[in-house]
Coordinates of C-alpha atoms in Angstrom, one line a residue:
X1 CA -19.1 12.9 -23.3
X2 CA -16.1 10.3 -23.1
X3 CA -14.9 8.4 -20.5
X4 CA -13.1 6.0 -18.9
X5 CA -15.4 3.2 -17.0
X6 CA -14.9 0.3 -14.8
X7 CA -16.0 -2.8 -17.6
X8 CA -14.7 -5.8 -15.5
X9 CA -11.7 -7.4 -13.6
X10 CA -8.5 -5.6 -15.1
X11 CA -10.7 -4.1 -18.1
X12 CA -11.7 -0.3 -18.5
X13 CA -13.2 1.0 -21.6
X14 CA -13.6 4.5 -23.0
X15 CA -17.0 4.4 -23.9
X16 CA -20.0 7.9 -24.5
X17 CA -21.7 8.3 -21.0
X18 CA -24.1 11.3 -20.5
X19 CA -22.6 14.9 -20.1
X20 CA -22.0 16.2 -16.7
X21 CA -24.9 18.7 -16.0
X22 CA -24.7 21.2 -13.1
X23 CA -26.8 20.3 -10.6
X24 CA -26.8 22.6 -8.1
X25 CA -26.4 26.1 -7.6
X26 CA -23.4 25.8 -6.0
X27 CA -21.8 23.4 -8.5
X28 CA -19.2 24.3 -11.1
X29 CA -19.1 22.3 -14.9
X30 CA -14.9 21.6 -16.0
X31 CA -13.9 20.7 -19.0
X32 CA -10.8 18.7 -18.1
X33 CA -7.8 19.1 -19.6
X34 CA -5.6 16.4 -17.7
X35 CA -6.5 14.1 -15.4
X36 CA -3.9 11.7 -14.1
X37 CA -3.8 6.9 -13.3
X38 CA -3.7 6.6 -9.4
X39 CA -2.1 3.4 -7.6
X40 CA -6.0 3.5 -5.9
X41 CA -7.3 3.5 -9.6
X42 CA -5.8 -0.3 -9.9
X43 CA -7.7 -1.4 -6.4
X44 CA -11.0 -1.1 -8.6
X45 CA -9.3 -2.4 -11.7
X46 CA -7.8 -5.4 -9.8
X47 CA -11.6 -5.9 -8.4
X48 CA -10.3 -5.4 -5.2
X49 CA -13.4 -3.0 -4.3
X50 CA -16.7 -3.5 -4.9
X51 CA -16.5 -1.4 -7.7
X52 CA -19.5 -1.7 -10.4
X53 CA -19.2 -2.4 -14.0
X54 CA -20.2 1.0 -15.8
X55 CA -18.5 3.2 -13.3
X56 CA -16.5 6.2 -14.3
X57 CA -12.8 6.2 -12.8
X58 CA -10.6 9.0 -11.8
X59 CA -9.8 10.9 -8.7
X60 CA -6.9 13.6 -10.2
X61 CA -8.6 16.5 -12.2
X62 CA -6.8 19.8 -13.4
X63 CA -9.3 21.7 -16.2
X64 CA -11.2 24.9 -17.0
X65 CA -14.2 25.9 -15.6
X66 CA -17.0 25.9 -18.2
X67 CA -19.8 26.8 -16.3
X68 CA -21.2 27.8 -12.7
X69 CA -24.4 27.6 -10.3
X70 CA -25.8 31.0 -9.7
X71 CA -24.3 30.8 -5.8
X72 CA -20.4 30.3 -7.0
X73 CA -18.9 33.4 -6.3
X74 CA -14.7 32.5 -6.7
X75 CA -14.2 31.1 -10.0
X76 CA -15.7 31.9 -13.3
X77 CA -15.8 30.3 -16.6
X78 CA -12.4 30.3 -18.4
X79 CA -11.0 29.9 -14.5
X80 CA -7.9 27.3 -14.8
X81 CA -8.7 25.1 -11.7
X82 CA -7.1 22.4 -10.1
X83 CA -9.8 20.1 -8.2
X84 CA -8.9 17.6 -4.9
X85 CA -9.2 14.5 -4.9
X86 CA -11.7 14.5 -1.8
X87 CA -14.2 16.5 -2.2
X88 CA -15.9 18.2 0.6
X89 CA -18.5 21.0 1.6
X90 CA -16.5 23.5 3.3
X91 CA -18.6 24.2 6.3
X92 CA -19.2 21.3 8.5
X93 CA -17.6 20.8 11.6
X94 CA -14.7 18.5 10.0
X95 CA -14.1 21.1 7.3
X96 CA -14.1 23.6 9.2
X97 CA -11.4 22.4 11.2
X98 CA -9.6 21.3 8.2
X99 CA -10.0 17.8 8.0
X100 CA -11.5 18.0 4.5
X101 CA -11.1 14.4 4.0
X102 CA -13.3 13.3 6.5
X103 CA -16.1 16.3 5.7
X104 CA -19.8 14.7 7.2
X105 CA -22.1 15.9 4.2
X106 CA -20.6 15.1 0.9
X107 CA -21.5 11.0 1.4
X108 CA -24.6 9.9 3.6
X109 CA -22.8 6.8 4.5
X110 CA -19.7 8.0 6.8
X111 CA -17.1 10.9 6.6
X112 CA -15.5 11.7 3.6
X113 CA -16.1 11.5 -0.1
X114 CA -14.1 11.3 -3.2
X115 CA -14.3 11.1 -7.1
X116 CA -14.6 8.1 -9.6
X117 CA -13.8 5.8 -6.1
X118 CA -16.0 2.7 -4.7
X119 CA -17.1 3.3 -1.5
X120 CA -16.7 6.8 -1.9
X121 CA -19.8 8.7 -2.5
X122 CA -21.8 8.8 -5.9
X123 CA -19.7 11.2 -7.7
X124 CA -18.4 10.5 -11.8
X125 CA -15.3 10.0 -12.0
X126 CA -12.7 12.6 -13.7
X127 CA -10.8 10.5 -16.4
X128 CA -13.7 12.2 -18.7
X129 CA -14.2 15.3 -20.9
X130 CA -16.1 16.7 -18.2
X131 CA -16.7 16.9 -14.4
X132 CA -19.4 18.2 -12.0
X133 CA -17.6 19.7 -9.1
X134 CA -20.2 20.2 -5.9
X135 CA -19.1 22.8 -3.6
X136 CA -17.3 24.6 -6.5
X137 CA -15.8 27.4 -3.9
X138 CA -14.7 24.9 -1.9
X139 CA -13.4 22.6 -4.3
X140 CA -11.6 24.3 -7.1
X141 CA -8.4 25.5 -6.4
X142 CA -7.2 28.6 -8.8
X143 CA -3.9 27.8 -10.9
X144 CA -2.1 29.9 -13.0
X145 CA -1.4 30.0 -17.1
X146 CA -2.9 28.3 -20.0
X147 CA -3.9 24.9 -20.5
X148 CA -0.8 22.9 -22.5
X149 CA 1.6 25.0 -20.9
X150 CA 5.4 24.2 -19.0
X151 CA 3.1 23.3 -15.5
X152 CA 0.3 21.2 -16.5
X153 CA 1.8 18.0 -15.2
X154 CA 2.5 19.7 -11.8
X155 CA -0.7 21.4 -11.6
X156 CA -2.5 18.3 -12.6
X157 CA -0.6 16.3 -9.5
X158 CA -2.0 18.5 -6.8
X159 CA -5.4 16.9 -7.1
X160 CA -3.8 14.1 -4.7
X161 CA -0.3 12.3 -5.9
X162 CA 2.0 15.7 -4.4
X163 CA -0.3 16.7 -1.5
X164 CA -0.3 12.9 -0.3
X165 CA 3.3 12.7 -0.3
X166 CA 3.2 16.0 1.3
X167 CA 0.1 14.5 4.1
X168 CA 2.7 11.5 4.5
X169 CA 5.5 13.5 5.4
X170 CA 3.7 15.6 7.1
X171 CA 2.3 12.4 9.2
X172 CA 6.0 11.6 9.9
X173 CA 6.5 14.5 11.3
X174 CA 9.6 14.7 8.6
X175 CA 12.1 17.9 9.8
X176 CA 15.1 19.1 8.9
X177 CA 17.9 16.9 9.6
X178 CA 15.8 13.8 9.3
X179 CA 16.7 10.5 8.3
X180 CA 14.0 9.0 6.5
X181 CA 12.9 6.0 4.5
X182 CA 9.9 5.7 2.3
X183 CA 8.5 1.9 1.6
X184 CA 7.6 2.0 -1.9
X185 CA 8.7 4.1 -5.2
X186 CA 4.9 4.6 -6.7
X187 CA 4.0 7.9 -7.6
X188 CA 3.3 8.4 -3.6
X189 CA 6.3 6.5 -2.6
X190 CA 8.4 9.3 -4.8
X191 CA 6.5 12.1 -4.4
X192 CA 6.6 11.4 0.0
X193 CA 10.5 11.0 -0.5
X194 CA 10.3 14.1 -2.5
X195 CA 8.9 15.8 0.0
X196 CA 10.9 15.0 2.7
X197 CA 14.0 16.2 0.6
X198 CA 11.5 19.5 0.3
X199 CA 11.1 19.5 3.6
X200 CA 15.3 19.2 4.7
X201 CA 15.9 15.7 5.3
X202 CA 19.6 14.9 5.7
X203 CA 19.1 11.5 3.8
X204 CA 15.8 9.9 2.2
X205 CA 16.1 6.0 1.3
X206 CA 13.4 4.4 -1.4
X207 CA 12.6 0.9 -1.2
X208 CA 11.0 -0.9 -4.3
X209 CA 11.8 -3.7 -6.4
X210 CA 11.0 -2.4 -9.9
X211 CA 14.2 -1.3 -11.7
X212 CA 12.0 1.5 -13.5
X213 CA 11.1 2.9 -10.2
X214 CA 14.4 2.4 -8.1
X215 CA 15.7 4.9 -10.9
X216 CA 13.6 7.7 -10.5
X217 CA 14.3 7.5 -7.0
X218 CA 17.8 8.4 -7.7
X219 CA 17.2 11.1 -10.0
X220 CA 15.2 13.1 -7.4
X221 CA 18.0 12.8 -5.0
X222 CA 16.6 9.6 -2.9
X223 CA 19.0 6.6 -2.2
X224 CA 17.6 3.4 -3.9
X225 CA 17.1 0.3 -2.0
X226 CA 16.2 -2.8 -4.2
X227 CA 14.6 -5.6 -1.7
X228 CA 15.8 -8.0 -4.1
X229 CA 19.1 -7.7 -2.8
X230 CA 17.9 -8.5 0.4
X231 CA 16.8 -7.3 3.6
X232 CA 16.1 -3.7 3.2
X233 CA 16.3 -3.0 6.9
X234 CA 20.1 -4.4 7.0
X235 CA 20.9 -2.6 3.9
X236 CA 19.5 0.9 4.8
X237 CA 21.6 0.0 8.5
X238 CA 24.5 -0.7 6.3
X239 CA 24.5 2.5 4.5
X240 CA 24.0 4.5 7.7
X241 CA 27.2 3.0 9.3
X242 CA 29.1 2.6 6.0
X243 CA 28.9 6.7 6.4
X244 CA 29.8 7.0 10.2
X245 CA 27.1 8.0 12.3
X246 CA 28.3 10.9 15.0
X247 CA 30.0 9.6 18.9
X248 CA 27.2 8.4 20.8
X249 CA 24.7 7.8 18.6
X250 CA 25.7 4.0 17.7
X251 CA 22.2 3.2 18.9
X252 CA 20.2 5.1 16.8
X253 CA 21.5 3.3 13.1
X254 CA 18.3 3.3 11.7
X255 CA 16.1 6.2 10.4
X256 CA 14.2 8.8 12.0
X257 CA 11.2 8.4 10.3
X258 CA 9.8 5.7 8.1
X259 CA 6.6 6.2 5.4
X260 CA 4.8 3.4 4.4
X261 CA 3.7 4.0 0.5
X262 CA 2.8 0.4 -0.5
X263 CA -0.6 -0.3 1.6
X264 CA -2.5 -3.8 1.6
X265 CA -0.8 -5.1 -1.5
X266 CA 3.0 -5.0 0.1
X267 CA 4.5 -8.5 -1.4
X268 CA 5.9 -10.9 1.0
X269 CA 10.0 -11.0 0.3
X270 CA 10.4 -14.4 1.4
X271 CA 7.6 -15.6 -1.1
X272 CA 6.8 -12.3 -3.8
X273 CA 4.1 -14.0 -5.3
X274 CA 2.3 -13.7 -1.9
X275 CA 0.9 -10.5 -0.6
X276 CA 1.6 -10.0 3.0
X277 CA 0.0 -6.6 3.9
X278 CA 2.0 -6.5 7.5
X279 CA 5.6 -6.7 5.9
X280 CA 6.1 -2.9 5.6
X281 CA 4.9 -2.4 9.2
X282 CA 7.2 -5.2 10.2
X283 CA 10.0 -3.8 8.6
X284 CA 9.2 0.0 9.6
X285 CA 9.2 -1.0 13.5
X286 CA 12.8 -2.6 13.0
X287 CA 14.3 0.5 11.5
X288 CA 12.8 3.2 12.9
X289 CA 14.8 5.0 15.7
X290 CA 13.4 5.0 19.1
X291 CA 11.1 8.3 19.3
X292 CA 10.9 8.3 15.7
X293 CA 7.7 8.0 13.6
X294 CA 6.1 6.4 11.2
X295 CA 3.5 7.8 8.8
X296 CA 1.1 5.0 6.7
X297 CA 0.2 6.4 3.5
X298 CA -0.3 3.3 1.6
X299 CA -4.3 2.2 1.8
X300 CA -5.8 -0.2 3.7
X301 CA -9.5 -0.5 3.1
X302 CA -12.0 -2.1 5.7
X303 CA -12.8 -5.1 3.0
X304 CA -11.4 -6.8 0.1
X305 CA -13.4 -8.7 -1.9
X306 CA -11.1 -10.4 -3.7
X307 CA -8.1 -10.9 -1.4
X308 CA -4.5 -11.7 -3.3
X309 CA -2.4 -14.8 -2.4
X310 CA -1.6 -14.5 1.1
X311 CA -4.3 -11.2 2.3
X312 CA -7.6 -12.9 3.7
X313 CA -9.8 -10.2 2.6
X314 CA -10.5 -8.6 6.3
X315 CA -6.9 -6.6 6.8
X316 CA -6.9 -7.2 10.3
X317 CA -3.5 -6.9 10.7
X318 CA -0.9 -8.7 13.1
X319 CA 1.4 -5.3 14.1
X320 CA 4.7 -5.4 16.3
X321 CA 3.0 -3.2 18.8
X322 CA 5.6 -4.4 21.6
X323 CA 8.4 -3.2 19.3
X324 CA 6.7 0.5 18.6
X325 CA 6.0 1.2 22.2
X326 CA 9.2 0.0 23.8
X327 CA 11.1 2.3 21.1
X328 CA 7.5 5.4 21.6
X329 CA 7.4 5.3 18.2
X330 CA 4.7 7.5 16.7
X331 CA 2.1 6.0 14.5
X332 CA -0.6 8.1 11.9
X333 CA -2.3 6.7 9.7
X334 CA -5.1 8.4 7.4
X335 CA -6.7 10.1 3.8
X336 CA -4.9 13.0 2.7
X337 CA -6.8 16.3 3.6
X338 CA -5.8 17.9 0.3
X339 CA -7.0 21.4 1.0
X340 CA -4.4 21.9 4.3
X341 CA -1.7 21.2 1.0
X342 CA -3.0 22.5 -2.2
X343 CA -2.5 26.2 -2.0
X344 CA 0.9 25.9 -0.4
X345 CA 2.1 23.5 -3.5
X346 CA 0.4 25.5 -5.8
X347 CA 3.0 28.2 -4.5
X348 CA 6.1 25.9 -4.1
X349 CA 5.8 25.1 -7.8
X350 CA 4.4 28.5 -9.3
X351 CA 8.1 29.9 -7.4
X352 CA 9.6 27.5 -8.7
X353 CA 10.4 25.7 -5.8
X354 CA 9.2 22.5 -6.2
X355 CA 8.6 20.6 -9.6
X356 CA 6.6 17.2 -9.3
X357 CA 5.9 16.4 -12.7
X358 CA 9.7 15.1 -12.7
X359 CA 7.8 11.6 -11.9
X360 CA 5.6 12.1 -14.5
X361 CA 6.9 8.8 -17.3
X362 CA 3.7 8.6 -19.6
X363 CA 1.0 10.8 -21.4
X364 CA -2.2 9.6 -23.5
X365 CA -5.5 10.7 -24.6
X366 CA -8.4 9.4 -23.1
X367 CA -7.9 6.3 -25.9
X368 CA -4.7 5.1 -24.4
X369 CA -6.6 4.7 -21.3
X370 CA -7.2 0.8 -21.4
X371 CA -3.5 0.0 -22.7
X372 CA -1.8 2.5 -19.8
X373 CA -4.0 0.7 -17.6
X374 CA -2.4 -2.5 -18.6
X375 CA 1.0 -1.9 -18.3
X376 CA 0.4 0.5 -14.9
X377 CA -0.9 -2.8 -13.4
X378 CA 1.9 -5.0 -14.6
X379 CA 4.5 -2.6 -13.9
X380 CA 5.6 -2.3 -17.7
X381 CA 7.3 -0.3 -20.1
X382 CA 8.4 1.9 -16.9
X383 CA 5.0 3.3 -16.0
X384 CA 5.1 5.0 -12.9
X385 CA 2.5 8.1 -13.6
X386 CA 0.7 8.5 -16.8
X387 CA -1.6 11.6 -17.7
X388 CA -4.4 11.7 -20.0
X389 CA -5.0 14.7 -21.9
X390 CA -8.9 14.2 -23.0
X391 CA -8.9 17.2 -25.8

């Protein structure tokens, strides 16, 4: 079968790897049909993991079940399934409290596990023609319709980039009412301000600097922020008072809840070709109302073996704890656990409710792979999410 591998810093290839086989009798074989680049997908293409030359990438599978171990008893070949990102066993103590991200048999080395990832567990990646899916009744998630049709690019995004917006606003704590800002415009970024609109936010601000980005903020009903024009804290406090905020409340002129979708690699705004992993924390604690909260999204991984301008490699980070406790600011952190999220999405969009693929910019075939790649890491030609359609 094809697929897409880790060859080297900032080089994939699509090269013939052996076919998935089912390997247990609990596993499920699925041909995919789309399978979608992740932000996380350029921390192993950027050889800031310890990712391994040869090593099949992916983590966002949508596809049809082609064949199943003798113990799967909830989907059947020609089932059109939807797979999370973090794959899990269903029945240990984690899972079964539903903290299917950190479940405590899918990787003997610590909680959790998770397709095509370093770090992550042994398991192929799903930018191929084919994926082994352990646990299959845990792990694939029933969709409706035919492959091709009007919702494969939302289907596709409930592996992980809807239900970790939907986990990051759901770390906020974002209700109705809310003011909220979300630190980065990523497929994350716009998919967490998304869901706070979902969700009844009053107002949802989107900070990035990439004009491509900045604009599909807008057209989902966000309010752009460009850091370029300076100090997004002051601008977002700007808005708020440009449109009056209610007798009383003069205090409380900066958001309700703040999202950090930008991670390890946030840029440094005095100096942007430094990385400065604390700036979004540093920013978040001087706009977030006291009581508020703020949700981190964005990864931060325990090592980086090849720390940017600026990072040192460790990510212990310097945070403005005096700020978030004088204001009792709420802080969460943490993986998505997709399976709290998928079915409910799965609804949202199947009513027609919610329709994520609106941040969907690019498709390709498992060919293009290497050239989206490119221009996903350079932030070109406007490529925010790209989905590759193998057959």
């Amino acid at each position: 079968m094809r697929a897409v591998v880790y060859a080297d810093v900032r080089t994939v290839a699509v090269r013939e790897v052996p076919d998935a086989t089912l390997e247990a009798e609990t596993d499920a074989l699925v041909r995919i049909t789309s399978t979608a680049l992740c932000g996380t997908d350029l921390h192993m293409y950027d050889g800031r993991t310890s990712a391994q030359p040869g090593m099949v990438l992916g983590h966002e599978p949508l596809g049809v079940v082609q064949a199943v171990g003798s113990a799967v008893q909830t989907v059947r070949p020609g089932t059109r399934v939807v797979i999370p990102t973090h794959l899990f066993c269903g029945t240990c103590v984690m899972c079964a409290r539903g903290l299917s991200a950190a479940c405590l048999r899918a990787r003997a080395e610590g909680p959790g596990a998770a397709y095509g990832y370093a770090g992550m567990g042994p398991y192929r990646g799903a930018q191929a023609d084919l994926l082994r899916v352990p646990w299959a009744d845990a792990n694939c998630v029933p969709v409706p319709g035919e492959p091709g049709d009007a919702y494969e690019d939302d289907f596709v995004l409930l592996a992980d980039a809807f239900v970790t917006g939907w986990h990051a606003a759901t770390l906020a704590e974002v209700a109705p009412g809310d003011t909220v800002a979300v630190f980065g415009a990523g497929a994350i970024g716009l998919l967490g301000a998304y869901s706070a609109l979902l969700r009844g936010a009053s107002v949802v601000y989107s900070v990035d600097g990439v004009d491509a980005r900045l604009d599909k903020a807008g057209e989902i009903g966000a309010v752009p922020i460009d850091f370029r024009q300076g100090d997004p804290v002051e601008q977002i406090r700007a808005d708020r008072a440009r449109h009056g905020l209610p007798l009383g409340e003069a205090k409380l002129g900066g958001v309700d809840k703040v999202i950090d979708a930008v991670g390890f690699q946030a840029r440094n705004r005095e100096q942007p070709d430094q990385e400065c992993p604390n700036q979004v924390i540093s920013d978040a604690s001087r706009l977030v109302n006291a009581a508020g909260a703020i949700a981190v999204a964005g990864v931060f991984p325990d090592q980086d073996p090849h720390p940017g301008p600026g990072a040192d490699g460790h990510e212990n980070l310097v945070a403005p704890w005096g700020a978030l406790f004088s204001k009792g600011v709420t802080v969460r952190f943490g993986r998505t656990h997709d399976r709290r999220y998928t079915v409910l999405l799965r609804d949202l969009v199947v009513a027609g409710r919610a329709r994520p693929s609106r941040i969907v910019t690019h498709h390709g075939t498992l060919a293009d792979a290497p050239e989206l790649y490119r221009r996903f890491d350079r932030r070109e030609a406007g490529v925010i999410k790209a989905v590759l359609r193998p057959s």
